[in-house]
Coordinates of C-alpha atoms and ligand atoms in Angstrom, one line a residue:
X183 CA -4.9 -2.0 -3.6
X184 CA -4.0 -5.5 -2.5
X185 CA -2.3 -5.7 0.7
X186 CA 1.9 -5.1 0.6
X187 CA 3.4 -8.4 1.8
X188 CA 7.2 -7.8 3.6
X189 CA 9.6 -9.3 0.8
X190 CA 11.0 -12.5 1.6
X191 CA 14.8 -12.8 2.2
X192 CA 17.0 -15.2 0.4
X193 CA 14.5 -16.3 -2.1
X194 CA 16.1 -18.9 -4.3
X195 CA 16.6 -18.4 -8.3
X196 CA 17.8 -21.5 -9.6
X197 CA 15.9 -24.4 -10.2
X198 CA 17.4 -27.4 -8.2
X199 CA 17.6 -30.6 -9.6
X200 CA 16.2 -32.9 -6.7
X201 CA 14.5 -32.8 -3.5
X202 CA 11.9 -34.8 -1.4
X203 CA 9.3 -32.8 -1.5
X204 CA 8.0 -30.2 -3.7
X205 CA 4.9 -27.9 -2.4
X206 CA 2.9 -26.2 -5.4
X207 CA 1.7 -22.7 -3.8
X208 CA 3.5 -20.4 -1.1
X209 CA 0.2 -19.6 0.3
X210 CA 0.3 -19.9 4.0
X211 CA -0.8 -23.7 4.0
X212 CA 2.5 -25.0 1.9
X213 CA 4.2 -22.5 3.8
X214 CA 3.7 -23.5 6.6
X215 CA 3.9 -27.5 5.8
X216 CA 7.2 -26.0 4.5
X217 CA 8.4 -24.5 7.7
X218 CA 7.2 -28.1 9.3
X219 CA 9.0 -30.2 6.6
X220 CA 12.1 -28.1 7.3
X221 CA 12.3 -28.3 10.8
X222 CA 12.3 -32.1 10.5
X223 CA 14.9 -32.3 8.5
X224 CA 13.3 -32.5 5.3
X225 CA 14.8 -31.1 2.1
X226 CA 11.6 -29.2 0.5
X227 CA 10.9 -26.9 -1.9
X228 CA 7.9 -24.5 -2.5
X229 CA 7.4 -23.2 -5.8
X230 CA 5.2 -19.9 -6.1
X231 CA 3.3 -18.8 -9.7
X232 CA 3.6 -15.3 -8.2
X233 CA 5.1 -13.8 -4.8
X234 CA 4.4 -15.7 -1.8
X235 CA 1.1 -15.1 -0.4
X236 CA 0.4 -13.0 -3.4
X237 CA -3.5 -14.3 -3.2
X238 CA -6.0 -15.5 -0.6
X239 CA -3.1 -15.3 2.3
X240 CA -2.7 -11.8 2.4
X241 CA -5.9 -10.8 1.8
X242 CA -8.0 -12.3 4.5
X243 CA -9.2 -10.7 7.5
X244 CA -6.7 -12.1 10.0
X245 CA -9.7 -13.9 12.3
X246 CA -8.6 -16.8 14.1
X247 CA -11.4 -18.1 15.2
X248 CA -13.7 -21.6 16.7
X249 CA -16.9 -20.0 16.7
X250 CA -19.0 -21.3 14.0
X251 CA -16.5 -23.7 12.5
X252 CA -18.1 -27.3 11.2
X253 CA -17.6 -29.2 14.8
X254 CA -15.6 -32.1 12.9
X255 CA -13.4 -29.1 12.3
X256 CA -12.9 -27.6 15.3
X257 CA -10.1 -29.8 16.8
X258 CA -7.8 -28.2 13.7
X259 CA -8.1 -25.2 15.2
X260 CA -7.7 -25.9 18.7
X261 CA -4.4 -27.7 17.4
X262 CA -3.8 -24.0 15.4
X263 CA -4.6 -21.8 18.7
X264 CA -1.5 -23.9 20.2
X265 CA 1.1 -23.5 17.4
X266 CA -0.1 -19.3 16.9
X267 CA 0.1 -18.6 20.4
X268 CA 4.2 -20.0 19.8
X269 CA 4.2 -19.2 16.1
X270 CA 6.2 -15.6 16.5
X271 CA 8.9 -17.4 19.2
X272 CA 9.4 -20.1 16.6
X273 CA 10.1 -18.4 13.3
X274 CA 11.5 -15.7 15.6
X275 CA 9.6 -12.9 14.0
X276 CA 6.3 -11.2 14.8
X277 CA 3.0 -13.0 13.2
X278 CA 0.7 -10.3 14.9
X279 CA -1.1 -12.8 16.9
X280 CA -2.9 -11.5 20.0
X281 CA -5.8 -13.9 21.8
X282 CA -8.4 -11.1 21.1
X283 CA -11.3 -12.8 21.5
X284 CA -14.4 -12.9 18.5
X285 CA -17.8 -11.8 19.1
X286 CA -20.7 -12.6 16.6
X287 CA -23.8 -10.7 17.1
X288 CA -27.7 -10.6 16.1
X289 CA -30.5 -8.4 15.7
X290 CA -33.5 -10.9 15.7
X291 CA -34.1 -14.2 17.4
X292 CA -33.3 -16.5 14.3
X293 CA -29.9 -15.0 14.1
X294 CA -29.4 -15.9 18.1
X295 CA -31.2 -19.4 17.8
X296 CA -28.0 -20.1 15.1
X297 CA -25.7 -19.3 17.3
X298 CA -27.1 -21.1 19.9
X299 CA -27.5 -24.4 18.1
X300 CA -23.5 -24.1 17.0
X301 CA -23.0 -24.1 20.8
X302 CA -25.3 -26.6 21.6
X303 CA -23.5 -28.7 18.9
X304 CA -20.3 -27.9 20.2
X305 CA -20.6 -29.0 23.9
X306 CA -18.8 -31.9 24.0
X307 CA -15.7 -30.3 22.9
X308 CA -15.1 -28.2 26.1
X309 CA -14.5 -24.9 23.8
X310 CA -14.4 -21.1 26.0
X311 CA -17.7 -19.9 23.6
X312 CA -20.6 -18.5 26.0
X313 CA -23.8 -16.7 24.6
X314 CA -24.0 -13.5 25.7
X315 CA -26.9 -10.9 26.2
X316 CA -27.0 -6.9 24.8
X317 CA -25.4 -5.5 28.2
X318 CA -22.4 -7.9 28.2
X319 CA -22.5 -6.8 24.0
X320 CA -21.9 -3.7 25.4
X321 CA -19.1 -4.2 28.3
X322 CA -17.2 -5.9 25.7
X323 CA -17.5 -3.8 22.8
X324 CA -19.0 -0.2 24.7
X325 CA -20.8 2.7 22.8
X326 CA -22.8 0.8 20.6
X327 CA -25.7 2.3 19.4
X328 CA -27.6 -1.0 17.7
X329 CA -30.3 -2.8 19.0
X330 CA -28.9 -6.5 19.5
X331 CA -30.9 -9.4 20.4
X332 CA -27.6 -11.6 21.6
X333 CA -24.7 -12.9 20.2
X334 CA -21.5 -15.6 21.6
X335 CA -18.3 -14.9 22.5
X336 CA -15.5 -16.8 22.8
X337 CA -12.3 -14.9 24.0
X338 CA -9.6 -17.5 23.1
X339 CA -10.2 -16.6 19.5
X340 CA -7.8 -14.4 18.2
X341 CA -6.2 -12.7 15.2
X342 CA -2.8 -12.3 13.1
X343 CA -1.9 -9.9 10.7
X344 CA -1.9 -11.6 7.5
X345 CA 0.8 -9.7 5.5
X346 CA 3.4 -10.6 9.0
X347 CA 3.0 -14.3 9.0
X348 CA 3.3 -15.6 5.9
X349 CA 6.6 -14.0 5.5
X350 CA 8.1 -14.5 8.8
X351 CA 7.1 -18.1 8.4
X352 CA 8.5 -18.2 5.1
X353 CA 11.7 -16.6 6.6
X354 CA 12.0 -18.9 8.9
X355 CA 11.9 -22.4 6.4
X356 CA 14.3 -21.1 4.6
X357 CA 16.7 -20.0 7.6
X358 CA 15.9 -24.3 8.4
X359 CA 16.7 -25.3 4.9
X360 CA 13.7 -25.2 2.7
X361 CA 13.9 -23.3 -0.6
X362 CA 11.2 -21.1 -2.1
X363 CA 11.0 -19.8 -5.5
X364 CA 9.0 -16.7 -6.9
X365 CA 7.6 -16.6 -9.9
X366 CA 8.5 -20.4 -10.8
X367 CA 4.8 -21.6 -11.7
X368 CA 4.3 -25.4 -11.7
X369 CA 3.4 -26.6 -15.2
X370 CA 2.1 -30.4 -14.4
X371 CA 3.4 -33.6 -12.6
X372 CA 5.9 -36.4 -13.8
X373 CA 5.4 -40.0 -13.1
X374 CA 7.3 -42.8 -13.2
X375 CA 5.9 -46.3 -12.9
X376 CA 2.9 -44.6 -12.3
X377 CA 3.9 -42.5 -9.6
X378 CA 4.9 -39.6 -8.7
X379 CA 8.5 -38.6 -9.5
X380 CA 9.0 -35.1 -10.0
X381 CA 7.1 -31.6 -11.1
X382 CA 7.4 -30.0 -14.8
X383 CA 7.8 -26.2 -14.4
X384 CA 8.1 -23.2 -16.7
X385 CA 11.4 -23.4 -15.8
X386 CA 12.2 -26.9 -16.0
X387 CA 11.8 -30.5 -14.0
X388 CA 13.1 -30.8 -10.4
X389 CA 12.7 -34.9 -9.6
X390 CA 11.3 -35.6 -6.5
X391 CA 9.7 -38.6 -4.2
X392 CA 6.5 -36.6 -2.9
X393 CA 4.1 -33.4 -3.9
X394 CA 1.9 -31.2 -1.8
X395 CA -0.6 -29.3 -4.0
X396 CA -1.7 -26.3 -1.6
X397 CA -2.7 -24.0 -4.7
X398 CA -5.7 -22.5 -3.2
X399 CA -8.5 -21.8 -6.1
X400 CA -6.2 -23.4 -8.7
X401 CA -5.6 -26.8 -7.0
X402 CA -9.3 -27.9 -8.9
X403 CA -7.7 -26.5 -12.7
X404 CA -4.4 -28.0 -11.8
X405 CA -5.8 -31.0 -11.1
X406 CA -8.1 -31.4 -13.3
X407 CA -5.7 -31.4 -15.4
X408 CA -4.6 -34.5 -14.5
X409 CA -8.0 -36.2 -15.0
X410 CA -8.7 -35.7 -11.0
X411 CA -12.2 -34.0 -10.2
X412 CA -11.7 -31.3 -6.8
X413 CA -15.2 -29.4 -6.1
X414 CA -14.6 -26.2 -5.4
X415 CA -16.1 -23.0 -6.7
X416 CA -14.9 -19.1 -6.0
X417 CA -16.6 -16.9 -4.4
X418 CA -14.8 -13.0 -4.2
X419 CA -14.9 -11.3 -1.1
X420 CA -14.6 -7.5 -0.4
X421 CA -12.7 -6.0 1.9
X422 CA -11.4 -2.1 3.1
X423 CA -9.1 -0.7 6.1
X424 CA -9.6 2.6 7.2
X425 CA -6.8 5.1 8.3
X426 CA -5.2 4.4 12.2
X427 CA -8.1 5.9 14.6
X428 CA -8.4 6.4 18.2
X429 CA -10.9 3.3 18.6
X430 CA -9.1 0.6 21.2
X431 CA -12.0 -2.2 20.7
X432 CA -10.1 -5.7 21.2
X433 CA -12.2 -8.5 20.4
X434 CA -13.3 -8.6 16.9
X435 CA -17.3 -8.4 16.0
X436 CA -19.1 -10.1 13.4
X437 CA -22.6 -8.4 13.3
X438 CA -25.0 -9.5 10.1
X439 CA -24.2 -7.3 7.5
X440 CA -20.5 -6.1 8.7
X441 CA -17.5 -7.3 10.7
X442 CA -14.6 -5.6 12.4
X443 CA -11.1 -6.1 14.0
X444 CA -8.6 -4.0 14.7
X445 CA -5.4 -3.6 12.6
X446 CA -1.8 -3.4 14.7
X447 CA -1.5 -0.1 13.1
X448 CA -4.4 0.9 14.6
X449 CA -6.5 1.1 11.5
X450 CA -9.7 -1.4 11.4
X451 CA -10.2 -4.2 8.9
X452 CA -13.6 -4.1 7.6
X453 CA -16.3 -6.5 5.4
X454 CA -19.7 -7.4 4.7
X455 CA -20.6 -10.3 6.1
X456 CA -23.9 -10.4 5.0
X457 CA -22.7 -11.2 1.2
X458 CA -20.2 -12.4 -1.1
X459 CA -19.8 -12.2 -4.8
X460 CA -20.0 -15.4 -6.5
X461 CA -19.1 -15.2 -10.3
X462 CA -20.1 -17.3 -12.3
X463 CA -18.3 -20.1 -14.0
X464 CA -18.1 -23.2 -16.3
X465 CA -17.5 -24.8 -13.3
X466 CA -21.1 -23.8 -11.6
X467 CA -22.6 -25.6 -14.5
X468 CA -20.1 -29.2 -13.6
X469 CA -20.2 -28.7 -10.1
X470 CA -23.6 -26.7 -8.7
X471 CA -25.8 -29.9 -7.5
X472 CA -22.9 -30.7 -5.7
X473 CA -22.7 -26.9 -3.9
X474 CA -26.7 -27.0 -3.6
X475 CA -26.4 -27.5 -0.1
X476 CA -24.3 -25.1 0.4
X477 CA -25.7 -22.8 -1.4
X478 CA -28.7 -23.2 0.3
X479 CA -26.8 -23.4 3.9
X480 CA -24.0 -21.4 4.7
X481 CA -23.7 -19.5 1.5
X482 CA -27.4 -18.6 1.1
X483 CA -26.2 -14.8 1.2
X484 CA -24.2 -15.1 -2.5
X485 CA -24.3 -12.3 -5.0
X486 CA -24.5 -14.6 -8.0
X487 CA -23.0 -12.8 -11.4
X488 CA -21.7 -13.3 -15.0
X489 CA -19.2 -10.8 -15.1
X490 CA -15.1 -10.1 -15.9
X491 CA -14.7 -13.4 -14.2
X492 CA -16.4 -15.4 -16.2
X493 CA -15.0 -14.1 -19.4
X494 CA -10.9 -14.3 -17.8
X495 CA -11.7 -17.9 -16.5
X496 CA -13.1 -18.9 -19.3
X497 CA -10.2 -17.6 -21.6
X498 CA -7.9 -20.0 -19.4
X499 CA -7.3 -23.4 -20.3
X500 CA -8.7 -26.6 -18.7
X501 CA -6.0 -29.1 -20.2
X502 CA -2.8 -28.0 -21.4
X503 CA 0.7 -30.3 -22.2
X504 CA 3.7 -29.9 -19.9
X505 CA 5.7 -28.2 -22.7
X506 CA 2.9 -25.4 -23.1
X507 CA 2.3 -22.2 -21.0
X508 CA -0.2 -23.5 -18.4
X509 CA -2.8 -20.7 -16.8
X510 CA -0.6 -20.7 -13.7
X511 CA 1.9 -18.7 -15.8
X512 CA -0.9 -16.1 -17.3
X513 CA -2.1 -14.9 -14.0
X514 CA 0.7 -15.0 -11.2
X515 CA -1.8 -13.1 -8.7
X516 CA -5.6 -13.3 -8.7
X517 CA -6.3 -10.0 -8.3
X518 CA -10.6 -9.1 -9.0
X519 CA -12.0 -5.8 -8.1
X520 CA -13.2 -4.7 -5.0
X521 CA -16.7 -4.7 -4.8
X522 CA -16.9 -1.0 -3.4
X523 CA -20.9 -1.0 -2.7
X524 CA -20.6 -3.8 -0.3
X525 CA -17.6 -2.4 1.4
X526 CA -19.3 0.5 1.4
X527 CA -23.1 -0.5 2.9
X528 CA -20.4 -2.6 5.0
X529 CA -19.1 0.9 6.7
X530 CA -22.3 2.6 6.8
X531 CA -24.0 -0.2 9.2
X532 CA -20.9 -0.2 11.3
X533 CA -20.8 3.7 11.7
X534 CA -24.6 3.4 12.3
X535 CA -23.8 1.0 14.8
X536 CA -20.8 2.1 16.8
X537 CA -20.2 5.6 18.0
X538 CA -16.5 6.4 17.2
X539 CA -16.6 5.2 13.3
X540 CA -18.5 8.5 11.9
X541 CA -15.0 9.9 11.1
X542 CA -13.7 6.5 9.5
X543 CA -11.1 7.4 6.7
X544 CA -11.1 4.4 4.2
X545 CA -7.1 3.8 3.6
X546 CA -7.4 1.1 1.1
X547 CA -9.7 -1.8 -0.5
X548 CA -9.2 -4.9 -1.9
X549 CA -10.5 -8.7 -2.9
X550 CA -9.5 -12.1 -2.9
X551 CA -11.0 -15.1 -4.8
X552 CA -12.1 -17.7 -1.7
X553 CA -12.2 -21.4 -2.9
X554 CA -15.0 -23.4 -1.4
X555 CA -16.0 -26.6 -1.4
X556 CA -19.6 -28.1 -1.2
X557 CA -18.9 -29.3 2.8
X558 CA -17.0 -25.8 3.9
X559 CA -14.2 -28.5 5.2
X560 CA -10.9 -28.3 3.2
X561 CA -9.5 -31.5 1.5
X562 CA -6.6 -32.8 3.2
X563 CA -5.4 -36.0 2.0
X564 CA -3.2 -38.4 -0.1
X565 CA -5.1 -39.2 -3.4
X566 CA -4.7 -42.8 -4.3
X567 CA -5.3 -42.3 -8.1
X568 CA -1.7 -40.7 -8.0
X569 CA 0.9 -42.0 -5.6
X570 CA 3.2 -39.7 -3.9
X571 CA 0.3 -36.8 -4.5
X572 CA -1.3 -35.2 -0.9
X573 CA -3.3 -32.0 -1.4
X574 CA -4.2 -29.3 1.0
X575 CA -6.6 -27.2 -0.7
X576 CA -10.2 -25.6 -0.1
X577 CA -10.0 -24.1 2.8
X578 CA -13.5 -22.2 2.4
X579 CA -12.4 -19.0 3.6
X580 CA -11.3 -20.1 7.1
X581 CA -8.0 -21.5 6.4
X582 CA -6.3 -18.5 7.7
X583 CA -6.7 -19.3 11.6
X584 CA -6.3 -23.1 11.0
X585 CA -3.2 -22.8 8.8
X586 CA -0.4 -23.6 11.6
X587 CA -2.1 -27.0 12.1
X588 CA -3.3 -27.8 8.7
X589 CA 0.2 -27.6 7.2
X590 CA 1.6 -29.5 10.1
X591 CA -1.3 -32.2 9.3
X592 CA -0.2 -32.3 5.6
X593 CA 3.7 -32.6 6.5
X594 CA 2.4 -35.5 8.3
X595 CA 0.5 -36.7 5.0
X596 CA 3.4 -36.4 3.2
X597 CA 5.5 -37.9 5.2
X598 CA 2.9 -40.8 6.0
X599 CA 3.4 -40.3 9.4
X600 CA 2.0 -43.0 11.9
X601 CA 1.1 -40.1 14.6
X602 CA -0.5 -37.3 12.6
X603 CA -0.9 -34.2 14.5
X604 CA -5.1 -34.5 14.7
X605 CA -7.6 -37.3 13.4
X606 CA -7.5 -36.2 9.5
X607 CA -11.0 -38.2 9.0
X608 CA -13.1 -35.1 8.5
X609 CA -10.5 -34.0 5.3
X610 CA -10.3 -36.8 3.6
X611 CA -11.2 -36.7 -0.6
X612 CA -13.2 -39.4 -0.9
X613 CA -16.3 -37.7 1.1
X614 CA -17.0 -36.0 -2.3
Ligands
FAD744 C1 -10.9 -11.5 1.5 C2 -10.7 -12.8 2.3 C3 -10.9 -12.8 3.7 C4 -10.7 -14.0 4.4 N1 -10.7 -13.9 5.8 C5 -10.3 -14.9 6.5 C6 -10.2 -14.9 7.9 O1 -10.5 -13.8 8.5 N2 -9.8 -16.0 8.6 C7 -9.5 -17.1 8.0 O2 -9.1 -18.1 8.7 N3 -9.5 -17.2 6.7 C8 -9.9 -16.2 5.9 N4 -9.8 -16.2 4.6 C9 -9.4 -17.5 3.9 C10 -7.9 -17.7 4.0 O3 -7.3 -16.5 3.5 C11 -7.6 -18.9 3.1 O4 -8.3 -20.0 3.6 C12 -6.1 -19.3 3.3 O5 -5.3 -18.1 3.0 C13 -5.8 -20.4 2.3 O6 -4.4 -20.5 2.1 P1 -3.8 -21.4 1.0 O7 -2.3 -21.4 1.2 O8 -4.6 -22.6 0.9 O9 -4.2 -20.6 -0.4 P2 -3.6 -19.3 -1.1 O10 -3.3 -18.3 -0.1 O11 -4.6 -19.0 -2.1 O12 -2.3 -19.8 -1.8 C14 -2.2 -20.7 -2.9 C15 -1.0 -20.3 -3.6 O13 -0.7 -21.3 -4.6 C16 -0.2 -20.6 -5.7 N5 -0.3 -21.5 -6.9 C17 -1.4 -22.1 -7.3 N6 -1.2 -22.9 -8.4 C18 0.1 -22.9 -8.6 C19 1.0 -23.5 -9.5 N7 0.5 -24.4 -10.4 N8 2.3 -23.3 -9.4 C20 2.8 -22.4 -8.5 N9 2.0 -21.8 -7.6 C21 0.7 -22.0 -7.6 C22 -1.0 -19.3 -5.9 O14 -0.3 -18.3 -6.6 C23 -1.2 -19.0 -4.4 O15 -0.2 -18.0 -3.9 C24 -10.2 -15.1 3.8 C25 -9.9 -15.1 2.4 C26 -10.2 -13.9 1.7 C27 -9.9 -13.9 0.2

């Protein structure tokens, strides 16, 4: 069962009839370009297919994490550390966030010699990572029973729990003027004088100087659309949380075929990170030389399938008119089945590898659709093809623990702002 995200209070119902800016998709990213927008004085609204953070962004793991992040994309999440470690203060709620630390580890030298060339490549930018041998493993993590050869640790990595912050951040635009609205799926952009000038939705037009498109898998359908050509492909990852136990581990471990961190409820979070289910789609056949370096990089350990997914994406349509139900209307939540062997295989290395995890109780599984792009770097940018258009989209499945900063960076898009918050070079569209 997907996880229960708290309800948001004061979401709006009627449409209004103008604003600044409208964000497509109350994932965390427009949420929490929302939440910046708002606090500046910006009048903004976010406009959600389904519930707020109905897909990827309360379905990830929580990690907030540096370690083994692209280096060009590491100064987003030191610029994210900053604005989690205030985040619960600011929106005056609690986001979960606690500076547990992350620790990947390895069984044979190949594994460590990765991690050490991530460090090695990551010098320069001063960050708290150290590799560490099998006894300091097991003074950080203790009663382990697997043979490691290594791993790194960096304890200024962190976690938040997912289903917390997106509401509380949500909460919190609102309480500084922004509006949201549920269920209000975005049909298609107008344009005036060829640019931007408002958003056509199933419930009608709201006019409106700028757009931020943070819509997750369905930024690349959405625009596409519009004749605009986003790489990204999905990839579904599984996920389970057992019952509360009487394990107190803090950091959480990445091992090669499972991961680990601890709930706030005292239950642990639990995947496979040795694989990920990639279903196959038109778009592998439009996109895949593009992704072959990926594919045969970071995402060598896909699960490549024709399955449901291909049949329900294919059944949805690629170009539809702004006065016809648009596929953001048939599916308010993405919502694919948990792939219960890997979850499984997932516990049963972790039990054989920690004392303490025999008695496990699984509470609850779930998936979420990931959407990656052929660099593992989201786009964040203005696209000159559409004026008054800035997307924030692809985050790869790491956009959780960069979020604060990434929305902060595309309020600063929007807004064209002199100053951004970090260099935006490394996000930029035209790379593809
Ligand atoms: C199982 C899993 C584990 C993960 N683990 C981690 C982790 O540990 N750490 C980490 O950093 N990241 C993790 N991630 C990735 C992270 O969750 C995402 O990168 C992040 O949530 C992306 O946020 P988003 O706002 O861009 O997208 P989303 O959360 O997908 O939000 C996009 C929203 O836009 C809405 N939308 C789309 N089109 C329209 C439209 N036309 N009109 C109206 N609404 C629209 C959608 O309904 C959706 O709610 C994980 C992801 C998954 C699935």
């Amino acid at each position: 069962m997907a996880p229960i995200i708290k309800p948001i209070i004061n979401p709006a119902t009627n449409l209004p009839h103008a604003t600044t800016v409208v964000i497509i998709g109350g994932g965390i990213v427009g949420l929490t370009a929302a939440l910046t927008l708002a606090e500046r004085n910006v009048p903004v609204v976010v406009l959600e297919k389904g519930r707020i953070a109905g897909e990827q962004s309360s379905r990830n793991l929580g990690w907030i994490r540096k370690t083994n992040r692209l280096s060009d994309d590491v100064p987003l999440a030191l610029a994210s550390d900053k604005l989690w470690a205030e985040m619960s203060k600011r929106v005056g709620a609690d986001v979960g966030y606690s500076q547990s630390g992350i620790l990947f580890i390895g069984r044979t030298p190949a594994e460590i010699a990765g991690y050490e060339s991530w460090h090695n490549s990551t010098q320069s930018l001063n960050l708290d990572s150290r590799m560490v041998t099998a006894k300091q493993i097991d003074q950080l993590v203790p009663n382990g029973r697997g043979k490691w050869a290594g791993g790194i640790y960096t304890a200024s990595d962190g976690r938040a729990e997912p289903t917390l912050a997106s509401s509380a951040i949500a909460n919190a635009a609102i309480a500084k003027g922004a509006v949201i609205i549920e269920n209000c799926a975005v049909r298609t952009l107008a344009t005036k004088g060829g640019r931007v000038s408002g958003v056509i939705t199933e419930q009608g037009e709201i006019l409106c100087q700028e757009v931020l498109l943070a819509g997750g898998i369905w930024s690349r359908r959405f625009l596409g659309n519009l004749g605009v050509n986003l790489p990204t492909l999905p990839t579904i990852c599984s996920v389970l949380k057992t019952k509360p136990m009487d394990i107190k581990f803090a950091p959480s471990v990445g091992a090669p075929d499972f991961s680990f961190r601890k709930h706030r409820d005292g239950g642990y979070i639990i995947s496979q990170r040795g694989k990920l289910d990639a279903p196959l789609t038109i778009d592998h056949l439009l996109l895949g030389l593009k992704f072959l370096p990926a594919l045969k990089g970071q995402h060598k350990f896909l699960k490549i399938g024709l399955g449901k997914y291909f049949w329900d994406d294919l059944r949805l349509a690629r170009k539809w008119k702004e006065d016809s139900v648009s596929p953001f209307e048939k599916v308010r939540a993405m919502n694919p089945l948990s792939n219960e062997v890997l979850t499984g295989n997932a516990l049963d290395n972790l039990r054989a590898s920690w004392s303490g995890f025999e008695h496990a109780e699984i509470e609850t599984q779930w998936a979420g659709v990931i959407d990656i792009t052929p660099d593992s770097n989201p786009v964040i940018d203005r696209i000159d093809k559409i004026p008054g258009l800035t997307i924030a989209t692809g985050f790869s499945g790491h956009g959780f623990g960069t979020s604060p900063a990434a929305g902060q960076l595309a309020a600063d898009m929007v807004m064209q702002s002199d100053t951004p918050l970090i260099d935006p070079t490394p996000y930029r569209f035209s790379r593809f």
